[in-house]
mmCIF file of C-alpha atoms in Angstrom:
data_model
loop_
_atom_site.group_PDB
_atom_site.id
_atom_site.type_symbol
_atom_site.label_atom_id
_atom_site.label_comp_id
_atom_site.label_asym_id
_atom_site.label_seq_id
_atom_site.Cartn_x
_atom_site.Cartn_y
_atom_site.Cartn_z
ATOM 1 C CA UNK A 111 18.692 30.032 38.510
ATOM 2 C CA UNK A 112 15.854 27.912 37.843
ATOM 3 C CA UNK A 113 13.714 30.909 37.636
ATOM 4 C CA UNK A 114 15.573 32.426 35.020
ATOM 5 C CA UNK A 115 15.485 29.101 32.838
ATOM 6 C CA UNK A 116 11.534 28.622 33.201
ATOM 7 C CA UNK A 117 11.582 32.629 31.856
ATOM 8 C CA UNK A 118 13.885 32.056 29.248
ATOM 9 C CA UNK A 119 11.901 29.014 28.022
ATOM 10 C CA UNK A 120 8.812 31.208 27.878
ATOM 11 C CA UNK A 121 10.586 33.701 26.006
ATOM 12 C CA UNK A 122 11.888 31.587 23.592
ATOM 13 C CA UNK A 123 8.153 29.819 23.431
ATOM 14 C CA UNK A 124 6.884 32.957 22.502
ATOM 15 C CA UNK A 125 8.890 33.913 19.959
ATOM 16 C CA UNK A 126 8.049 30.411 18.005
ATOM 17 C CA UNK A 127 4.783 30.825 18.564
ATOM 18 C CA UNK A 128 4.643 35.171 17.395
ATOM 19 C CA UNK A 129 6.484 34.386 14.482
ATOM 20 C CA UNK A 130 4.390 33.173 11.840
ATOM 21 C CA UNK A 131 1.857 35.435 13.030
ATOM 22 C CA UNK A 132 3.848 39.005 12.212
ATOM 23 C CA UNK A 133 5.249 37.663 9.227
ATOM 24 C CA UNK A 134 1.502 36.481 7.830
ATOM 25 C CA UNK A 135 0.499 39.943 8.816
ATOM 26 C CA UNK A 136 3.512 41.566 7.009
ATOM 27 C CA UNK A 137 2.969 39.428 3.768
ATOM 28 C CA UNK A 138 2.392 41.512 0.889
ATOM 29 C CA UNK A 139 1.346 39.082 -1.591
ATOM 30 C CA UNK A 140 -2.242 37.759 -0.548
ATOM 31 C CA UNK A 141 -3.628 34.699 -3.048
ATOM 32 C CA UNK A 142 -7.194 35.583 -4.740
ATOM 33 C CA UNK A 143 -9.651 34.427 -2.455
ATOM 34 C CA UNK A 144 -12.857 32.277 -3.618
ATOM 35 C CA UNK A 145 -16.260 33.446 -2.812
ATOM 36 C CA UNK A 146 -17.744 32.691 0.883
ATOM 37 C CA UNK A 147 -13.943 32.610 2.388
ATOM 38 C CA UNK A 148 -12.941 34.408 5.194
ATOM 39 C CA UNK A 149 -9.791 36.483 4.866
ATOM 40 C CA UNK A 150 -7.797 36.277 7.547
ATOM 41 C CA UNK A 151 -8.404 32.227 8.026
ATOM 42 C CA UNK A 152 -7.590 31.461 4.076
ATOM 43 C CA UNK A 153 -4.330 33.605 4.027
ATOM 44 C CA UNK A 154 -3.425 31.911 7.391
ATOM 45 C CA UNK A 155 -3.753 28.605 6.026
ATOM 46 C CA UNK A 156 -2.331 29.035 2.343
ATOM 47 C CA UNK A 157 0.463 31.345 4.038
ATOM 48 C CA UNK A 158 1.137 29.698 7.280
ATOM 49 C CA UNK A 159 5.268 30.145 7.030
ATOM 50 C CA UNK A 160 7.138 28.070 9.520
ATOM 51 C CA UNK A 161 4.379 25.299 9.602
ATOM 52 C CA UNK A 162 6.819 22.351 9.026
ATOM 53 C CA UNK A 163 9.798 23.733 11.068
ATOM 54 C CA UNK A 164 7.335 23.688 14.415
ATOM 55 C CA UNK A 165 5.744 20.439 13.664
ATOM 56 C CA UNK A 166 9.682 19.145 13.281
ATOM 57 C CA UNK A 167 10.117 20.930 16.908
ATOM 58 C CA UNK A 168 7.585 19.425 18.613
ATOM 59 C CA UNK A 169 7.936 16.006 17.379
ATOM 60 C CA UNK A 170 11.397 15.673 18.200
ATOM 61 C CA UNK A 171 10.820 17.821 21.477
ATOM 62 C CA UNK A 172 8.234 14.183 21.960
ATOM 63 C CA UNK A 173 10.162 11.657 20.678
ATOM 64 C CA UNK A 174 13.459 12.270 21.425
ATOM 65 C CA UNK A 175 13.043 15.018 25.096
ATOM 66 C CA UNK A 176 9.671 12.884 26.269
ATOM 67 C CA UNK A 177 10.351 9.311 24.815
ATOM 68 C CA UNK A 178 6.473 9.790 23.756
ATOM 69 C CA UNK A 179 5.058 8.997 20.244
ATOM 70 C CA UNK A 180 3.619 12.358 19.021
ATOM 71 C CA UNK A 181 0.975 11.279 16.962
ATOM 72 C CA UNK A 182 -0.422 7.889 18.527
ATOM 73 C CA UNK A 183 -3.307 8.027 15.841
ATOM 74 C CA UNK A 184 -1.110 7.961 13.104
ATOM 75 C CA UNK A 185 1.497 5.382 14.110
ATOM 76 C CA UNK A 186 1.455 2.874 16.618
ATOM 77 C CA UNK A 187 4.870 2.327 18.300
ATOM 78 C CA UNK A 188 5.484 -1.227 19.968
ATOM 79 C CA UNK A 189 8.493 -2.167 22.728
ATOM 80 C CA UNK A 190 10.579 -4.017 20.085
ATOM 81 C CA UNK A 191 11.045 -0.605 17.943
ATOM 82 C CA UNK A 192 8.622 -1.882 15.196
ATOM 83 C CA UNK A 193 5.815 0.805 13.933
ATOM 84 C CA UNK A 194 2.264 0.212 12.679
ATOM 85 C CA UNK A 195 -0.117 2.230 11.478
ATOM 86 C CA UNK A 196 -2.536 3.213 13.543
ATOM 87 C CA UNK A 197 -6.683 3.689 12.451
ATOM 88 C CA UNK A 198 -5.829 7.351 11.221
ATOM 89 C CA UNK A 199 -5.847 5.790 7.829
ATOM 90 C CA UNK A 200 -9.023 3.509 6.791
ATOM 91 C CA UNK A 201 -8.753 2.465 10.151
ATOM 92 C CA UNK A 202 -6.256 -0.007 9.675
ATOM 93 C CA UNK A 203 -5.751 -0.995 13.527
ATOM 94 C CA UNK A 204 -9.079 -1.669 14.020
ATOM 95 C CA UNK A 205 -9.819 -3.878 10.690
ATOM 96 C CA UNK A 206 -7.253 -6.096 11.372
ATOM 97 C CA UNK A 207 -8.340 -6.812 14.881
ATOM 98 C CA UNK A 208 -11.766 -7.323 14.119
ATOM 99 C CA UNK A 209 -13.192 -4.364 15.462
ATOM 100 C CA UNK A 210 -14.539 -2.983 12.162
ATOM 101 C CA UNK A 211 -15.791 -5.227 9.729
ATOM 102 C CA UNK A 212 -18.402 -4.955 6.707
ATOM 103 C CA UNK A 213 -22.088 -5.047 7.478
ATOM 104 C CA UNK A 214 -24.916 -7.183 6.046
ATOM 105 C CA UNK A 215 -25.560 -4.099 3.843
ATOM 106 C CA UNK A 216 -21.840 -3.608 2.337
ATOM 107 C CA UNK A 217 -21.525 -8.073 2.174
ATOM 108 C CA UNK A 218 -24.860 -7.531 0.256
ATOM 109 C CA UNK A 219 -23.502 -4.821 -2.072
ATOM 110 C CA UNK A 220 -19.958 -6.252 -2.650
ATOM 111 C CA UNK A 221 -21.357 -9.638 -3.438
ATOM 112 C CA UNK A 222 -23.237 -8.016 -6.607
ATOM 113 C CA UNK A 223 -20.220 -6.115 -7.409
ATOM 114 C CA UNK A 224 -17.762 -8.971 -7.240
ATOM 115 C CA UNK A 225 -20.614 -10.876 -9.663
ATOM 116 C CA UNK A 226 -21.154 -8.316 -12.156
ATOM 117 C CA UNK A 227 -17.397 -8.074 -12.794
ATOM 118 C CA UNK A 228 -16.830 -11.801 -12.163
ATOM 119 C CA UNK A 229 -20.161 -12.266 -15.491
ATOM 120 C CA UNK A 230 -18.337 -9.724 -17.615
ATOM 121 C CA UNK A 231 -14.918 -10.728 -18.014
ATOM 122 C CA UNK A 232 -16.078 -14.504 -18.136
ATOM 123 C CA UNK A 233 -18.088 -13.302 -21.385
ATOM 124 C CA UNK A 234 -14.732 -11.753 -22.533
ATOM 125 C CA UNK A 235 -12.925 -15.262 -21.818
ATOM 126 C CA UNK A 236 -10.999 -13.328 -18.950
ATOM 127 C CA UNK A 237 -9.705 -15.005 -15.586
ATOM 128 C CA UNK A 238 -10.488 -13.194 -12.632
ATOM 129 C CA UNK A 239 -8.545 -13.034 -9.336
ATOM 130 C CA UNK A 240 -8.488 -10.843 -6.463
ATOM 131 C CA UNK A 241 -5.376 -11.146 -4.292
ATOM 132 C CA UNK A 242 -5.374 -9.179 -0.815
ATOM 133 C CA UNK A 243 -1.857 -8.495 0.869
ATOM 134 C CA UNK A 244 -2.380 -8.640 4.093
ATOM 135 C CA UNK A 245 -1.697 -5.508 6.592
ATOM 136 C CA UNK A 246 0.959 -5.948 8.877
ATOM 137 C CA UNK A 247 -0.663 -5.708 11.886
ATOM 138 C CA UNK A 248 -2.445 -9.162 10.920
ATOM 139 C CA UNK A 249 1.172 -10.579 10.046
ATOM 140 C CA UNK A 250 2.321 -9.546 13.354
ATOM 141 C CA UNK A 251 -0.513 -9.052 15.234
ATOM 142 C CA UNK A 252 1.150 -10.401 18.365
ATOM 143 C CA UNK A 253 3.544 -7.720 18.702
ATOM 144 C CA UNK A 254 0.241 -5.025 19.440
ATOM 145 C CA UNK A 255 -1.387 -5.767 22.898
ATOM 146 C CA UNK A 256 -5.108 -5.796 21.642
ATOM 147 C CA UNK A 257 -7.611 -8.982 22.205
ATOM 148 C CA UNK A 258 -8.419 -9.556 18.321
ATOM 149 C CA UNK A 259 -12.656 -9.519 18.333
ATOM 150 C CA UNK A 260 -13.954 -12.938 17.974
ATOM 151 C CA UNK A 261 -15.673 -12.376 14.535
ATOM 152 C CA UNK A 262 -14.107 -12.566 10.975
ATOM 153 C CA UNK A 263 -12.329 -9.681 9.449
ATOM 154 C CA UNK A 264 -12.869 -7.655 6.452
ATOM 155 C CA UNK A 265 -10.369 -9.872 4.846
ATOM 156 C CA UNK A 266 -11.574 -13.283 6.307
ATOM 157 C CA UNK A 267 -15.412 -12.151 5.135
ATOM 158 C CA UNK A 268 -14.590 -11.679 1.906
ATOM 159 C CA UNK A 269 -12.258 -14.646 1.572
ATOM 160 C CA UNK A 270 -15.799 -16.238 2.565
ATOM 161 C CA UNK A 271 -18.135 -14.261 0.133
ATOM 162 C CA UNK A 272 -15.262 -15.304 -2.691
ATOM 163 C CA UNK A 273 -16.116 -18.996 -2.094
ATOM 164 C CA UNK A 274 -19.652 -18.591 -1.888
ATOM 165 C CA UNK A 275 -20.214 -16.932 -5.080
ATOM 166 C CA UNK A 276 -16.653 -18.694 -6.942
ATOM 167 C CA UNK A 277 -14.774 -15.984 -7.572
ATOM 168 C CA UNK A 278 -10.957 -16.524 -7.092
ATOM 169 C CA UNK A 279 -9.574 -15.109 -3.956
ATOM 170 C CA UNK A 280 -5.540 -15.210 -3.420
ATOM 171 C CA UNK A 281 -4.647 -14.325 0.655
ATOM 172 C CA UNK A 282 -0.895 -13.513 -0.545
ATOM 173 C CA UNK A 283 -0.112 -14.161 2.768
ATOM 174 C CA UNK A 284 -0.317 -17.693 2.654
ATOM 175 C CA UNK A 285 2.472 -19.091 1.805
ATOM 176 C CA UNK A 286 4.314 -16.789 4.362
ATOM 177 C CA UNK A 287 6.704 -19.076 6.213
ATOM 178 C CA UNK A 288 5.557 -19.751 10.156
ATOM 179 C CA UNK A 289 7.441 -19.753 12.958
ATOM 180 C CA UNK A 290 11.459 -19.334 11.779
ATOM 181 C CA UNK A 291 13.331 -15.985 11.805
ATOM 182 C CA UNK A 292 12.277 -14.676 8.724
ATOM 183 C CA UNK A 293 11.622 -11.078 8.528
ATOM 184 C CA UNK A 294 8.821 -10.475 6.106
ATOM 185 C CA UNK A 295 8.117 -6.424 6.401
ATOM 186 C CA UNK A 296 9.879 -3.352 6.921
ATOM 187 C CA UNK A 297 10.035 -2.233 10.606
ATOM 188 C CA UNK A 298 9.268 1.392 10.355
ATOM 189 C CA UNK A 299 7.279 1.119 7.236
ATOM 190 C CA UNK A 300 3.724 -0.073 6.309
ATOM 191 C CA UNK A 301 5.115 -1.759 3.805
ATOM 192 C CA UNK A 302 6.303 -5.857 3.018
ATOM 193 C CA UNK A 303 9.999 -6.663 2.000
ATOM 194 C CA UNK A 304 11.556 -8.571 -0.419
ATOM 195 C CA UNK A 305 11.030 -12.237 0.973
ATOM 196 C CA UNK A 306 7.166 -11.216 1.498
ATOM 197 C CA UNK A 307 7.195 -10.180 -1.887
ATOM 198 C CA UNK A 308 8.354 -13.462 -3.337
ATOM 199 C CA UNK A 309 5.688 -15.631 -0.647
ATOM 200 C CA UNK A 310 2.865 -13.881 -2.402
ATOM 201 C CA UNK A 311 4.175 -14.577 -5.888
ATOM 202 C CA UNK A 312 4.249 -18.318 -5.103
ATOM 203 C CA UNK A 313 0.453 -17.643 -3.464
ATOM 204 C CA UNK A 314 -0.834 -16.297 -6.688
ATOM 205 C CA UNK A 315 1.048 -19.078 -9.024
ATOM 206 C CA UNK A 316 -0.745 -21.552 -6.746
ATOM 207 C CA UNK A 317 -4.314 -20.172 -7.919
ATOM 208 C CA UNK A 318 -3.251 -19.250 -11.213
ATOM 209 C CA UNK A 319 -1.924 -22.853 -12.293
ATOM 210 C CA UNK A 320 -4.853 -24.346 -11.228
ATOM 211 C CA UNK A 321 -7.071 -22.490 -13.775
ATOM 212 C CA UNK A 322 -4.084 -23.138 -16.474
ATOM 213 C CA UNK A 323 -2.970 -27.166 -15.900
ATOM 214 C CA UNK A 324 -2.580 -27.003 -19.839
ATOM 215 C CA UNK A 325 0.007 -23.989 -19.654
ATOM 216 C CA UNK A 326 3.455 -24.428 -18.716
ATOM 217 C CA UNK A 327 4.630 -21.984 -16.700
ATOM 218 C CA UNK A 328 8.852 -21.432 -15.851
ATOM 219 C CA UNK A 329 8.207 -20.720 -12.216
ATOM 220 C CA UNK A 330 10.743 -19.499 -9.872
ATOM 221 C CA UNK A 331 11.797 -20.243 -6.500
ATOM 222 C CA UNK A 332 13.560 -18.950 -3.670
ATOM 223 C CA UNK A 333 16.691 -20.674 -4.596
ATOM 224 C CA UNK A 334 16.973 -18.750 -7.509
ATOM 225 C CA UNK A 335 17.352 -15.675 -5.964
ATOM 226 C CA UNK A 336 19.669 -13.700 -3.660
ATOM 227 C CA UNK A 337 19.160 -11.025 -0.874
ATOM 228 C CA UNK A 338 20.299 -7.762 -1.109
ATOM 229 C CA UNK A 339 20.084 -4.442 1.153
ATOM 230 C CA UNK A 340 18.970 -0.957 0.540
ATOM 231 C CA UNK A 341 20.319 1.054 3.399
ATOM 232 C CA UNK A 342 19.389 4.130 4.596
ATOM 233 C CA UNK A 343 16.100 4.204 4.049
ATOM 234 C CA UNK A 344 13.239 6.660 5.946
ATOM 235 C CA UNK A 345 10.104 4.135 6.609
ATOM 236 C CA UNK A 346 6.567 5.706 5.419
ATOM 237 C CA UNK A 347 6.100 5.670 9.570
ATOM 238 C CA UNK A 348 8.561 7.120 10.417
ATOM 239 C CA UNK A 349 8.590 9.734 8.112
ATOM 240 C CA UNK A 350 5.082 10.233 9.331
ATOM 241 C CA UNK A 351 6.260 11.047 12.450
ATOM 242 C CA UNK A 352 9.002 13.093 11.192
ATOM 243 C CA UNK A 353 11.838 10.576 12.826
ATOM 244 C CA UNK A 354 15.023 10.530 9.914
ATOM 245 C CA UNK A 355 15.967 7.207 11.456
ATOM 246 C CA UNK A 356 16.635 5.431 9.041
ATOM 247 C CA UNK A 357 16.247 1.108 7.773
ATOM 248 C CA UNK A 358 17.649 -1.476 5.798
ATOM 249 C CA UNK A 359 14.977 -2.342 3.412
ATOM 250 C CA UNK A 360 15.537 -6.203 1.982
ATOM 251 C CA UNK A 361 15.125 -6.881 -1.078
ATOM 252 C CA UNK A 362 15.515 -9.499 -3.709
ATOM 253 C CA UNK A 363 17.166 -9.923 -6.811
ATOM 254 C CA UNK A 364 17.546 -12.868 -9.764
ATOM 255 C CA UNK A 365 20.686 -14.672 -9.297
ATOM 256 C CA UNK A 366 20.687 -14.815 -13.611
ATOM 257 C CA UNK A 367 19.772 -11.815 -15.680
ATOM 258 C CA UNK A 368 15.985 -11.047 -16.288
ATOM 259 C CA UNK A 369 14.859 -11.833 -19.468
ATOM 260 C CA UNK A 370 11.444 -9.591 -20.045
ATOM 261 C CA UNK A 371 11.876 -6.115 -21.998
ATOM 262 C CA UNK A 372 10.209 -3.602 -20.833
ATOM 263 C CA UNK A 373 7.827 -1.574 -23.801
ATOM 264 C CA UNK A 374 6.871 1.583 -24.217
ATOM 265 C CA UNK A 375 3.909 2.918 -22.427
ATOM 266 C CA UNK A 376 0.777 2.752 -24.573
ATOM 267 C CA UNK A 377 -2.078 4.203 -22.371
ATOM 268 C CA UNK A 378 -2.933 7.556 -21.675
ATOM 269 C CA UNK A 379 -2.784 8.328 -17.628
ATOM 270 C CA UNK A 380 -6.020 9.413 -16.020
ATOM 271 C CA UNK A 381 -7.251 13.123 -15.485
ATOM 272 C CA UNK A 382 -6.515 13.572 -11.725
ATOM 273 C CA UNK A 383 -4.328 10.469 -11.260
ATOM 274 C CA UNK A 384 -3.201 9.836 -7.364
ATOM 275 C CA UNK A 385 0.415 9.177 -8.329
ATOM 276 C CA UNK A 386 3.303 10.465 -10.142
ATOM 277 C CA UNK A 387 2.156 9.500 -14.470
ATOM 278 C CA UNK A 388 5.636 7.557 -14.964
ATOM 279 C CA UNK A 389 4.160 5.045 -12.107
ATOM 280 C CA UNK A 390 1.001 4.118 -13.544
ATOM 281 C CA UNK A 391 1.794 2.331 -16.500
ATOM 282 C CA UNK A 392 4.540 -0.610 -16.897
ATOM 283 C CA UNK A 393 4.488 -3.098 -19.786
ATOM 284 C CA UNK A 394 7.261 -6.091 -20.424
ATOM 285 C CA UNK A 395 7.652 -8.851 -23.453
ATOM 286 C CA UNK A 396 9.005 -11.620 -22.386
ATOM 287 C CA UNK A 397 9.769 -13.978 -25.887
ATOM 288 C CA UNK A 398 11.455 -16.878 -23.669
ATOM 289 C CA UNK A 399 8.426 -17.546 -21.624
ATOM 290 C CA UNK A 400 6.854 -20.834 -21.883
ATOM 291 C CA UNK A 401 3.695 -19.132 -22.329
ATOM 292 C CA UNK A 402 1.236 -16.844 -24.650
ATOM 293 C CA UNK A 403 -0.602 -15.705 -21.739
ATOM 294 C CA UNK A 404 -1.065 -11.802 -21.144
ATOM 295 C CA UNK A 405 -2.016 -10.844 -17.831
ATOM 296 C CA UNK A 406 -3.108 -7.098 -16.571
ATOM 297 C CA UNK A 407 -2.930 -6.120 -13.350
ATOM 298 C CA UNK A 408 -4.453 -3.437 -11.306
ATOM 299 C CA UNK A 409 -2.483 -2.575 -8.317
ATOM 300 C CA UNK A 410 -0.936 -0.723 -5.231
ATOM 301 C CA UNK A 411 2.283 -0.207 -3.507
ATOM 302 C CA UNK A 412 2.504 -3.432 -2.759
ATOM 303 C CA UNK A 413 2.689 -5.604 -5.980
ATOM 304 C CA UNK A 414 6.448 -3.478 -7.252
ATOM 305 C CA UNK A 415 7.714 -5.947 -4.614
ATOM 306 C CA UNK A 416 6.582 -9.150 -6.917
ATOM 307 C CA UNK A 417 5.959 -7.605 -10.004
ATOM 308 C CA UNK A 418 9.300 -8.812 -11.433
ATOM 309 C CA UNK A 419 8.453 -12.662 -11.191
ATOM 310 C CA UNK A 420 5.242 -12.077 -13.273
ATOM 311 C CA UNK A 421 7.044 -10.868 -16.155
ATOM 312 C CA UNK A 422 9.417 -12.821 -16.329
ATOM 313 C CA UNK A 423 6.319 -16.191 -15.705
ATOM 314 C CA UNK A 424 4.332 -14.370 -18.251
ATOM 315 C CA UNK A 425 4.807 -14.174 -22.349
ATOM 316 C CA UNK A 426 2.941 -10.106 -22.034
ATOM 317 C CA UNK A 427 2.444 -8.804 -18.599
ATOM 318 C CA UNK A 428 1.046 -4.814 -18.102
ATOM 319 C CA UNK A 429 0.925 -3.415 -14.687
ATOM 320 C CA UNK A 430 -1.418 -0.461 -13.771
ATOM 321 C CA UNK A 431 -0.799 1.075 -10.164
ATOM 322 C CA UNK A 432 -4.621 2.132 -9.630
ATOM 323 C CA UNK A 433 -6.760 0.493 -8.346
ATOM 324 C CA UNK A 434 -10.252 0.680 -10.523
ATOM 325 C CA UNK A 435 -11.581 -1.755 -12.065
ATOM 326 C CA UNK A 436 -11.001 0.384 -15.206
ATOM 327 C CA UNK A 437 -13.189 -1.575 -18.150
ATOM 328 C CA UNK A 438 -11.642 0.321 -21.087
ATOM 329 C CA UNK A 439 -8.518 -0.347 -19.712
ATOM 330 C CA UNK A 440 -9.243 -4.366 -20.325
ATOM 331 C CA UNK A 441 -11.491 -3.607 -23.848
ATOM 332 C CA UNK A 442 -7.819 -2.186 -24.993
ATOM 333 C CA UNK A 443 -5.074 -4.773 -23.636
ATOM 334 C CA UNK A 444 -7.538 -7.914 -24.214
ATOM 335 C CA UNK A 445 -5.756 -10.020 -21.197
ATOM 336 C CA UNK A 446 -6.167 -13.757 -20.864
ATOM 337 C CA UNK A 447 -5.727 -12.883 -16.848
ATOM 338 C CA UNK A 448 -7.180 -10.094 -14.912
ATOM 339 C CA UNK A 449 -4.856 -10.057 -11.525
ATOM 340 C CA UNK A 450 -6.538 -7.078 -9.064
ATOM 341 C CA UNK A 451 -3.998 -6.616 -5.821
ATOM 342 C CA UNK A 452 -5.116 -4.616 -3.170
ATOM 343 C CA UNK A 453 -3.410 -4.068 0.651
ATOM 344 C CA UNK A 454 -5.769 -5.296 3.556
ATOM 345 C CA UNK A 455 -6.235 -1.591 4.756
ATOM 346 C CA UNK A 456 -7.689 -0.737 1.049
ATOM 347 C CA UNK A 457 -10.284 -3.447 0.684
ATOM 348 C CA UNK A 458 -13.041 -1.145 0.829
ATOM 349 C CA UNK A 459 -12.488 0.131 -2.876
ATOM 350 C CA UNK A 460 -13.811 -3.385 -4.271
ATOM 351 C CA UNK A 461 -17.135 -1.310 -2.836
ATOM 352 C CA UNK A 462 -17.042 0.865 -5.284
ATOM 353 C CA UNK A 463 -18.857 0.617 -8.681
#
């Protein structure tokens, strides 16, 4: 009997495995190939049919047959069910532990860039602040069973470098509440939630009021909000590993109606743009704010979680998701604050020029 099984499952083993290779051979339509490509390897990868279907098979065969994460690289998996992501991307893991950090050379560099930009918006009459969200492993480093190095991270050196040279730097983690119950990210995405969201608006008010003790600013807090949940929701990491559990993602909502409008889209999207073009621009009036202050902000995934509380704080607010320091960008909207937000696991793009 058993005999017959371990055939069958050959058999069957097989047979996934021939597939994709008959039908690439019987494909009649080949795509035009570019000079200095092989055939056979091109048409194999543009053509490969069944890809996802056996990558599906084999992580479930992992997960769910061998209780063994599929892609350890990618995602880290801890004993209490929550995911991280692992040093397959910018080698987040390893950042936030220490392990990798920025050399003399790249501190050296970053300090002129950081200078240049601080020089030319200060010409323009432009605040400048650079406000990190911090990666969740750093939040909850605890829960992964590695000795953080005993050195500074790419976050806390740069934090440093911000003081040396005065440029304002907002850890949006820092008003994150310690030790009580409160869940502040997702657990099977790389993402914050709601409540995190709100922590890092109160950060950046902190630094921003500081700058502006003429301004008066309607500021919010947690008491004038309420929780909600968004159920049945596939986490980034999960969906990484191709696991359709799903999560309730917590969010949080004005207990009062929002009083910003949100304007038409002005700017024309870049050639080659990383994202979907509806995402990269958003724009709100707000005529009720106690303010005349515009602010523009360059940002990820991240700052949609907050973005809400800084146009309804602000009398013009215009939200970019990209990331470059984009100077035409500023030479058009004329801001009175220049608000760049970047996830720990990102930082390095403040290296470019």
């Amino acid at each position: 009997m058993k005999r017959k099984i371990t055939i069958s499952f050959i058999i069957i083993c097989v047979a996934i495995i021939s597939t994709p290779f008959i039908l690439v051979n019987l494909r009649i339509k080949v795509d035009p190939l570019k000079e200095n490509e092989k055939k056979i390897s091109l048409n194999f990868k543009r053509n490969f049919p069944l890809k996802s279907d056996l990558l599906k098979i084999y992580t479930n065969f992992k997960t769910n047959i061998l209780n063994v994460n599929p892609i350890p690289n990618k995602v880290i998996e801890t004993e209490n069910e929550w995911k991280f992501l692992g040093n397959n991307f910018s080698n987040a893991l390893s950042e936030s532990k220490g392990l990798v950090v920025f050399t003399k050379k790249e501190l050296a560099s970053l300090k002129k860039i950081l200078i240049l930009k601080k020089e030319w918006l200060k010409e323009r009459n432009i605040a400048f602040y650079i406000a990190i969200a911090p990666n969740k492993h750093t939040i909850h480093s605890d829960m992964i069973k590695i000795k953080k190095y005993e050195r500074n991270t790419k976050l806390q050196q740069l934090d440093s470098l911000c003081k040396i040279i005065d440029v304002n730097f907002i850890n949006l983690g820092a008003n994150f509440p310690k030790g009580n119950d409160t869940i502040l990210y997702h657990k099977t995405d790389t993402h914050w939630n709601g409540y995190a969201g709100f922590y890092a608006y109160q950060s950046s008010m902190d630094f921003i009021t500081r700058d502006f003790k003429k301004t008066i600013f309607g500021q919010y807090k947690l008491d004038n909000m309420e929780s909600y949940v968004e159920d049945n929701k596939i986490g980034d990491l999960n969906n990484m590993l191709m696991n359709n559990k799903t999560e309730d993602f917590i969010h949080l909502k004005f207990k009062t109606p929002e009083k910003a409008i949100e304007q038409t889209d002005q700017l024309t999207v870049p050639i080659g743009y990383h994202n979907a073009d509806r995402l990269y621009e958003k724009r709100f009036q707000n005529a009720s704010s106690n303010n005349n202050l515009k602010i523009l902000v360059f940002h990820d995934s991240f700052f949609p979680y907050y973005e809400k509380y800084f146009s309804e704080t602000f009398n013009h607010s215009v939200f970019i998701w990209n990331h470059k320091f984009d100077k035409d960008v500023i030479e058009i909207e004329k801001p009175n604050i220049l608000y760049h937000e970047i996830v720990e696991r990102d930082i390095d793009v403040l290296l470019n020029r």
